[in-house]
Amino acid sequence: MSAIKVDRRALRDGFGRDEVLDLLAVGLEAIEPGSLVRRALTDNACALRAGRERVMMVSIGKAAVAMARGAIEALGGSPRRGIVVAPTDVVLPREAAGLDLHVGGHPLPDSGSVEAAAAVERLAAESTEDDLVLCLLSGGGSSLVGAPIEGLSLVDLRETIGRLLSGGVPIDETNVVRRHLTRLSGGRLARLVRGRLKTLALSDVPGNRPEVIASGPTVPDPTTFRDARGVLVRRGLWLRVPPPARWMIERGCRGELEETPKPGDPVFARTRFCVLGSGDTFLDAVALRAARRGWSVVRREGPLAGEAREVGAEIGRELRRLAKEAEAPTIWLAAGETTVVVRGRGTGGRNQEAGLSAALELSDVMGASVAFLATDGVDGPTDVAGALVDGGTVRRIRAAGLNERAALDENDSHLALRASGDLLMTGPTGTNVADVVVGFVAPR
């Protein structure tokens, strides 16, 4: 697969844009899922040694198609049976023609998610002790096979997850609730598989914790129904989610519903889990390219987290400081996932909102630019991947007759950044390691 490119025609000219766009392309190439899967299955400790076992495959997530393609190439042919669950209806490559394709909903599960979950359950039930089930996971998997547990309707599950997402709840806490309200999450898929189970995952979550990636269908769940209740109470959502969701969680707290399998459960004696790539994979490739050019590299300690507008402002201030102090071209890097608290009626996404907030801090600063990119190519409910802003962004927004602060207050970053010519467009990339930030500063 060729490297994914950013559409430069969608951007106006500005400081450092060619440098930043080149680095984004390097990072995206480094997280191409097919290459990562092929390498894992042939070259390192995750290599597949099926022996006399027959291979069955389940590929779920935004990178499902590319990961399935990579596995087929590494295996030398299609598995005995396989399922691909993707967020959009795609044409599977010729080499994957024997796989069943299902389309699930994202970011909220839909009827397709329920059908996809049922198909995965049937495949797992058909496995035998002589089978090796290869599970390929990537971001979005929580929703794509997010069928509600028995007794909870899809409508109530969607409303519950929607409250968590619009309320700015971090992904790790959101997935605690998901693991207890959906049928395959939290190790429940592992319970259904009768043979060996190997999972290769592309991580889109801070810390790369297996139970958080796609809500951990094949790994132990260290949390409980009480933890799920605690998330909703702590975030002020307990009385705002549908009563049936609260009732199911309360039943679980009383021991009336079976808990998710925990660490030490014998079912995990025949499973294995490997993380193939993450935001760090992206940043490592970018840092290496920058260092080879003789540029300084500054890397944020710890993952991006928190409300997008606050994180964006913090990054803008940091780059403004660097623009004053840097003695050589400098790259500033970070990866993670912020959240958006919906206050207004505008359109945007967490990367666009962070970008607009950073632009306010960089207003009229010469010699600094910064890109906020959703590596899956889709930032919120828009057709863009994020934003690339600089010291002229605010000036261009005002020249278009808009107010940058009003746009931020209304969660309308998309309109403002479209007017300024600062939107990043890639189209769906077929990969996903959450969000990355690449800033570029040059001395005056």
XYZ file of C-alpha atoms in Angstrom:
444
model
C 0.000 0.000 0.000
C 1.368 3.427 -0.909
C 1.813 6.120 1.705
C -1.307 8.085 2.588
C -1.029 11.689 1.510
C -2.607 14.887 2.762
C -4.492 16.855 0.115
C -2.349 20.000 -0.076
C -4.846 21.712 -2.362
C -7.228 22.128 0.576
C -4.693 24.307 2.441
C -3.709 27.915 1.926
C -0.069 28.865 1.965
C 1.477 29.437 5.363
C 4.658 29.096 7.354
C 6.163 25.610 7.643
C 3.354 23.819 5.846
C 5.491 21.812 3.463
C 7.713 20.647 6.327
C 4.786 19.594 8.513
C 2.920 17.859 5.677
C 6.007 15.868 4.717
C 6.369 14.672 8.307
C 2.694 13.713 8.526
C 3.113 11.555 5.420
C 6.139 9.838 7.000
C 4.172 9.085 10.163
C 1.151 7.747 8.301
C 3.338 5.428 6.250
C 4.843 4.044 9.463
C 1.411 2.986 10.756
C 0.179 1.308 7.563
C -1.699 -1.682 9.036
C -0.974 -4.253 6.340
C 2.771 -3.812 6.685
C 2.581 -4.006 10.479
C 0.574 -7.239 10.366
C 2.829 -8.873 7.772
C 5.881 -8.025 9.832
C 4.309 -9.318 13.032
C 3.289 -12.626 11.497
C 6.632 -13.330 9.895
C 9.501 -11.538 11.593
C 9.146 -11.240 15.359
C 7.854 -12.669 18.625
C 4.235 -12.336 17.506
C 4.848 -14.631 14.536
C 2.069 -17.077 13.768
C 3.053 -20.690 14.204
C -0.104 -22.543 13.374
C 1.413 -26.021 13.033
C -1.350 -28.479 12.283
C -4.036 -26.034 13.344
C -6.456 -24.475 10.924
C -6.631 -20.680 10.918
C -9.836 -18.689 11.286
C -9.731 -14.899 11.227
C -11.735 -12.006 12.660
C -10.673 -8.469 11.705
C -12.533 -5.627 13.422
C -11.999 -1.867 13.349
C -11.155 1.090 11.162
C -8.037 -0.714 9.946
C -9.834 -4.045 9.489
C -9.493 -4.297 5.710
C -5.782 -3.468 5.564
C -4.998 -5.723 8.528
C -6.866 -8.615 6.899
C -4.957 -8.067 3.668
C -1.638 -8.136 5.518
C -2.569 -11.352 7.321
C -3.587 -13.100 4.106
C -0.294 -12.141 2.492
C 1.655 -13.430 5.496
C -0.339 -16.679 5.610
C -0.002 -17.278 1.901
C -3.755 -17.446 1.354
C -7.165 -16.928 2.898
C -7.967 -18.590 6.237
C -10.462 -21.449 6.551
C -13.085 -18.881 7.493
C -12.916 -15.187 8.172
C -14.960 -12.090 8.955
C -14.089 -8.436 8.371
C -16.059 -5.758 10.253
C -15.424 -2.242 8.929
C -17.090 1.171 9.429
C -17.947 1.621 5.748
C -19.035 -0.617 2.926
C -15.884 -1.389 0.964
C -14.873 -3.760 -1.779
C -12.551 -6.326 -0.284
C -9.322 -6.869 -2.201
C -9.237 -9.873 -4.515
C -7.034 -11.839 -2.135
C -9.669 -11.406 0.610
C -12.627 -12.392 -1.524
C -13.322 -15.440 0.669
C -13.943 -13.331 3.766
C -17.381 -12.180 4.894
C -17.696 -8.380 5.120
C -19.933 -6.689 7.686
C -20.464 -2.968 8.186
C -21.021 -1.679 11.701
C -21.922 1.731 13.075
C -19.429 4.253 14.423
C -19.128 6.116 16.764
C -22.453 4.654 17.904
C -23.447 1.032 17.251
C -26.319 0.331 14.884
C -28.216 -2.664 13.537
C -25.176 -3.520 11.414
C -23.111 -3.714 14.596
C -25.585 -6.182 16.060
C -25.479 -8.336 12.921
C -21.673 -8.199 12.860
C -21.450 -9.262 16.506
C -23.759 -12.200 15.833
C -21.582 -13.284 12.882
C -18.447 -13.138 15.048
C -20.202 -15.181 17.735
C -21.143 -17.826 15.165
C -17.592 -18.055 13.882
C -16.223 -18.423 17.416
C -18.783 -21.127 18.189
C -17.698 -23.053 15.092
C -14.046 -23.096 16.150
C -12.577 -26.317 17.510
C -9.559 -27.219 19.585
C -7.675 -27.715 16.315
C -8.301 -24.137 15.193
C -6.271 -21.023 15.741
C -8.445 -17.906 15.723
C -6.502 -14.836 14.608
C -8.179 -11.664 15.861
C -7.083 -8.354 14.310
C -8.226 -5.314 16.272
C -8.076 -1.594 15.645
C -9.801 1.551 16.858
C -13.555 1.746 16.434
C -14.027 -1.938 17.194
C -16.002 -1.180 20.355
C -18.826 0.299 18.308
C -18.541 -1.797 15.145
C -19.493 -4.988 17.038
C -21.255 -3.166 19.873
C -24.304 -5.395 20.305
C -26.067 -4.768 23.639
C -26.139 -7.458 26.320
C -29.349 -9.434 26.666
C -32.050 -7.335 28.295
C -30.796 -3.989 26.950
C -32.087 -2.468 23.727
C -29.877 -1.000 21.029
C -31.668 2.337 21.442
C -30.795 2.503 25.146
C -27.200 1.434 24.519
C -26.785 4.128 21.849
C -28.129 6.817 24.136
C -25.861 5.715 26.973
C -22.716 5.748 24.829
C -23.805 9.007 23.207
C -24.022 10.667 26.626
C -20.500 9.542 27.433
C -19.075 10.781 24.135
C -20.789 14.182 24.122
C -19.946 14.655 27.798
C -16.202 14.602 27.140
C -15.601 11.380 29.101
C -12.129 9.927 28.355
C -12.032 6.810 26.205
C -10.726 4.548 28.972
C -13.686 5.411 31.206
C -16.165 5.219 28.320
C -14.937 1.726 27.545
C -15.421 0.615 31.154
C -19.132 1.165 30.596
C -19.032 -0.401 27.133
C -17.361 -3.543 28.460
C -20.295 -4.170 30.762
C -23.114 -3.324 28.373
C -21.998 -5.018 25.136
C -21.865 -8.733 24.334
C -18.334 -9.258 23.018
C -16.373 -6.716 25.063
C -14.286 -7.299 28.153
C -12.990 -10.759 27.250
C -16.356 -12.225 26.318
C -15.200 -13.139 22.810
C -12.353 -15.164 24.308
C -14.916 -17.220 26.229
C -16.530 -18.299 22.957
C -13.381 -19.438 21.151
C -12.591 -23.133 21.612
C -9.134 -23.228 20.085
C -6.093 -21.005 20.487
C -6.653 -17.284 20.179
C -4.057 -14.780 19.027
C -4.811 -11.049 18.896
C -2.822 -8.452 16.974
C -3.889 -4.908 17.794
C -3.278 -1.446 16.412
C -3.693 0.793 19.446
C -5.612 4.056 19.367
C -5.737 4.557 23.141
C -3.341 6.247 25.588
C -1.109 3.734 27.332
C -1.992 0.942 24.848
C -3.873 -0.973 27.558
C -5.296 -4.158 25.974
C -8.632 -3.936 27.804
C -9.222 -0.446 26.377
C -8.334 -1.181 22.732
C -11.683 -1.946 21.046
C -12.970 -2.564 24.606
C -10.816 -5.676 24.974
C -12.908 -8.523 23.511
C -10.068 -11.055 23.856
C -8.333 -10.001 27.084
C -9.163 -10.000 30.814
C -11.253 -7.143 32.136
C -9.890 -5.717 35.412
C -13.039 -3.614 35.964
C -16.490 -4.481 37.298
C -20.105 -3.377 37.033
C -19.415 -1.246 40.106
C -16.669 0.519 38.196
C -19.074 1.165 35.309
C -21.565 2.664 37.731
C -18.775 4.743 39.253
C -17.891 6.275 35.884
C -21.464 7.387 35.256
C -21.902 8.756 38.783
C -18.547 10.569 38.837
C -19.230 12.169 35.469
C -22.718 13.317 36.451
C -24.404 11.019 33.932
C -26.007 8.365 36.148
C -29.453 9.966 36.094
C -29.096 11.067 32.464
C -28.655 7.636 30.874
C -31.763 5.539 30.100
C -33.298 3.706 33.102
C -32.802 0.265 31.450
C -29.034 0.882 31.296
C -28.971 1.831 34.976
C -31.047 -1.241 35.821
C -28.676 -3.588 34.010
C -25.667 -2.083 35.765
C -27.406 -2.293 39.134
C -28.215 -5.955 38.478
C -24.566 -6.552 37.702
C -23.528 -4.809 40.920
C -25.825 -7.161 42.869
C -24.301 -10.221 41.212
C -27.426 -11.015 39.185
C -25.525 -10.757 35.895
C -22.344 -12.596 35.043
C -19.244 -10.444 35.272
C -16.721 -10.120 32.478
C -13.817 -12.619 32.768
C -11.039 -11.355 35.008
C -7.236 -11.748 35.096
C -6.387 -15.320 36.042
C -9.436 -16.818 34.337
C -8.360 -20.153 32.736
C -9.842 -19.086 29.410
C -6.845 -16.808 28.872
C -4.309 -19.620 29.187
C -4.738 -20.264 25.455
C -4.694 -16.625 24.322
C -1.958 -14.222 23.294
C -2.044 -10.470 22.690
C 0.409 -8.261 20.782
C 0.303 -4.509 20.097
C 1.660 -3.860 16.601
C 1.674 -0.088 16.526
C 0.440 3.027 18.279
C 0.810 6.776 18.324
C 4.405 6.236 19.433
C 5.072 4.340 16.198
C 3.946 7.414 14.276
C 6.024 9.787 16.415
C 9.133 7.582 16.282
C 9.131 7.713 12.486
C 8.599 11.481 12.430
C 11.317 12.100 15.030
C 13.789 9.969 13.084
C 13.117 11.864 9.844
C 13.452 15.236 11.623
C 16.706 14.198 13.293
C 18.143 13.123 9.945
C 17.431 16.626 8.674
C 19.368 18.069 11.580
C 16.316 19.482 13.336
C 15.786 19.493 17.086
C 12.978 17.290 18.400
C 10.826 18.029 21.446
C 8.447 15.266 22.480
C 5.676 15.771 24.982
C 5.932 13.610 28.082
C 2.878 11.383 28.408
C -0.108 11.136 26.069
C -2.424 13.926 25.048
C -5.476 13.953 27.297
C -8.082 16.424 28.498
C -10.490 18.805 26.845
C -9.451 19.635 23.290
C -9.665 23.411 23.583
C -7.564 23.447 26.749
C -4.941 21.105 25.308
C -4.789 23.144 22.102
C -4.245 26.359 24.039
C -1.461 24.744 26.060
C 0.283 23.560 22.897
C -0.124 26.982 21.284
C 1.558 28.649 24.248
C 4.405 26.114 24.164
C 5.041 26.756 20.468
C 4.852 30.491 20.985
C 7.601 30.150 23.605
C 9.694 27.951 21.311
C 9.316 30.454 18.473
C 11.025 33.043 20.658
C 13.775 30.788 22.025
C 14.623 28.241 19.315
C 18.100 28.478 17.854
C 17.496 25.807 15.201
C 14.473 24.350 13.381
C 12.515 22.389 15.981
C 9.769 19.754 15.772
C 7.274 19.430 18.624
C 5.469 16.055 18.860
C 2.631 14.489 20.830
C 0.040 11.727 20.505
C -3.079 10.680 22.391
C -6.737 11.566 22.419
C -8.498 14.625 23.738
C -12.224 15.034 24.367
C -14.818 17.619 23.426
C -17.564 18.858 25.715
C -20.430 19.851 23.436
C -21.685 23.273 24.483
C -22.829 24.799 21.209
C -24.531 23.829 17.981
C -21.617 24.098 15.604
C -19.654 21.476 13.729
C -16.128 20.306 14.353
C -14.024 17.599 15.930
C -11.492 17.340 18.694
C -8.539 18.057 16.385
C -10.213 21.023 14.742
C -11.218 22.409 18.124
C -7.694 21.952 19.504
C -6.279 23.522 16.348
C -8.516 26.579 16.576
C -7.639 27.001 20.237
C -3.917 26.768 19.440
C -4.354 29.332 16.662
C -5.671 31.853 19.177
C -2.453 31.505 21.180
C -0.300 31.729 18.042
C -2.042 34.774 16.607
C 0.537 36.947 14.796
C 3.434 34.701 15.937
C 5.911 34.372 13.079
C 7.833 31.143 12.610
C 5.462 28.537 14.096
C 2.866 26.135 12.734
C 1.182 23.034 14.136
C -0.941 20.191 12.781
C -3.579 18.308 14.763
C -4.427 15.095 12.910
C -6.923 12.276 13.430
C -4.926 9.401 11.990
C -8.045 7.634 10.724
C -8.726 10.656 8.530
C -12.051 11.477 10.176
C -12.250 14.179 12.836
C -15.670 14.214 14.475
C -18.765 14.340 12.256
C -16.855 15.973 9.382
C -15.047 14.936 6.217
C -11.697 16.334 7.330
C -8.825 14.870 9.346
C -7.920 17.891 11.453
C -6.232 21.250 11.114
C -2.871 22.869 10.311
C -2.728 26.329 11.854
C -0.138 29.094 12.125
C 0.259 32.717 13.187
C -1.962 33.904 10.337
C -4.949 31.669 11.028
C -6.846 34.143 13.215
C -6.220 36.964 10.765
C -7.669 34.867 7.930
C -10.731 33.931 10.003
C -11.439 37.596 10.727
C -10.909 38.522 7.077
C -13.723 36.094 6.259
C -16.048 38.021 8.585
C -16.023 35.452 11.412
C -15.126 35.661 15.076
C -12.653 32.992 16.200
C -13.678 33.020 19.874
C -17.382 32.844 19.079
C -16.668 29.851 16.817
C -14.806 28.115 19.644
C -17.594 28.817 22.131
C -20.141 27.381 19.707
C -18.046 24.259 18.928
C -17.936 25.558 15.360
C -14.254 25.102 14.612
C -14.966 23.538 11.211
C -16.595 26.684 9.823
C -13.815 28.943 11.095
C -10.963 26.758 9.838
C -12.604 26.229 6.476
C -12.752 30.002 6.094
C -9.069 30.340 6.995
C -7.972 27.530 4.668
C -6.481 25.478 7.497
C -8.338 22.165 7.251
C -6.381 18.940 6.776
C -7.935 16.426 4.397
C -6.762 12.863 3.788
C -9.951 10.914 3.301
C -10.332 7.713 5.352
C -6.796 6.420 5.839
C -7.594 2.807 6.707
C -5.468 3.060 9.835
C -5.953 4.485 13.323
C -3.651 5.318 16.223
C -5.878 8.114 17.600
C -4.574 11.682 17.269
C -1.131 13.156 16.677
C 0.289 16.659 16.869
C 3.257 17.831 14.799
C 4.498 21.372 15.386
C 7.284 23.130 13.501
C 9.243 26.127 14.726
C 12.131 27.919 13.022
C 14.276 30.706 14.478
C 13.419 34.208 13.401
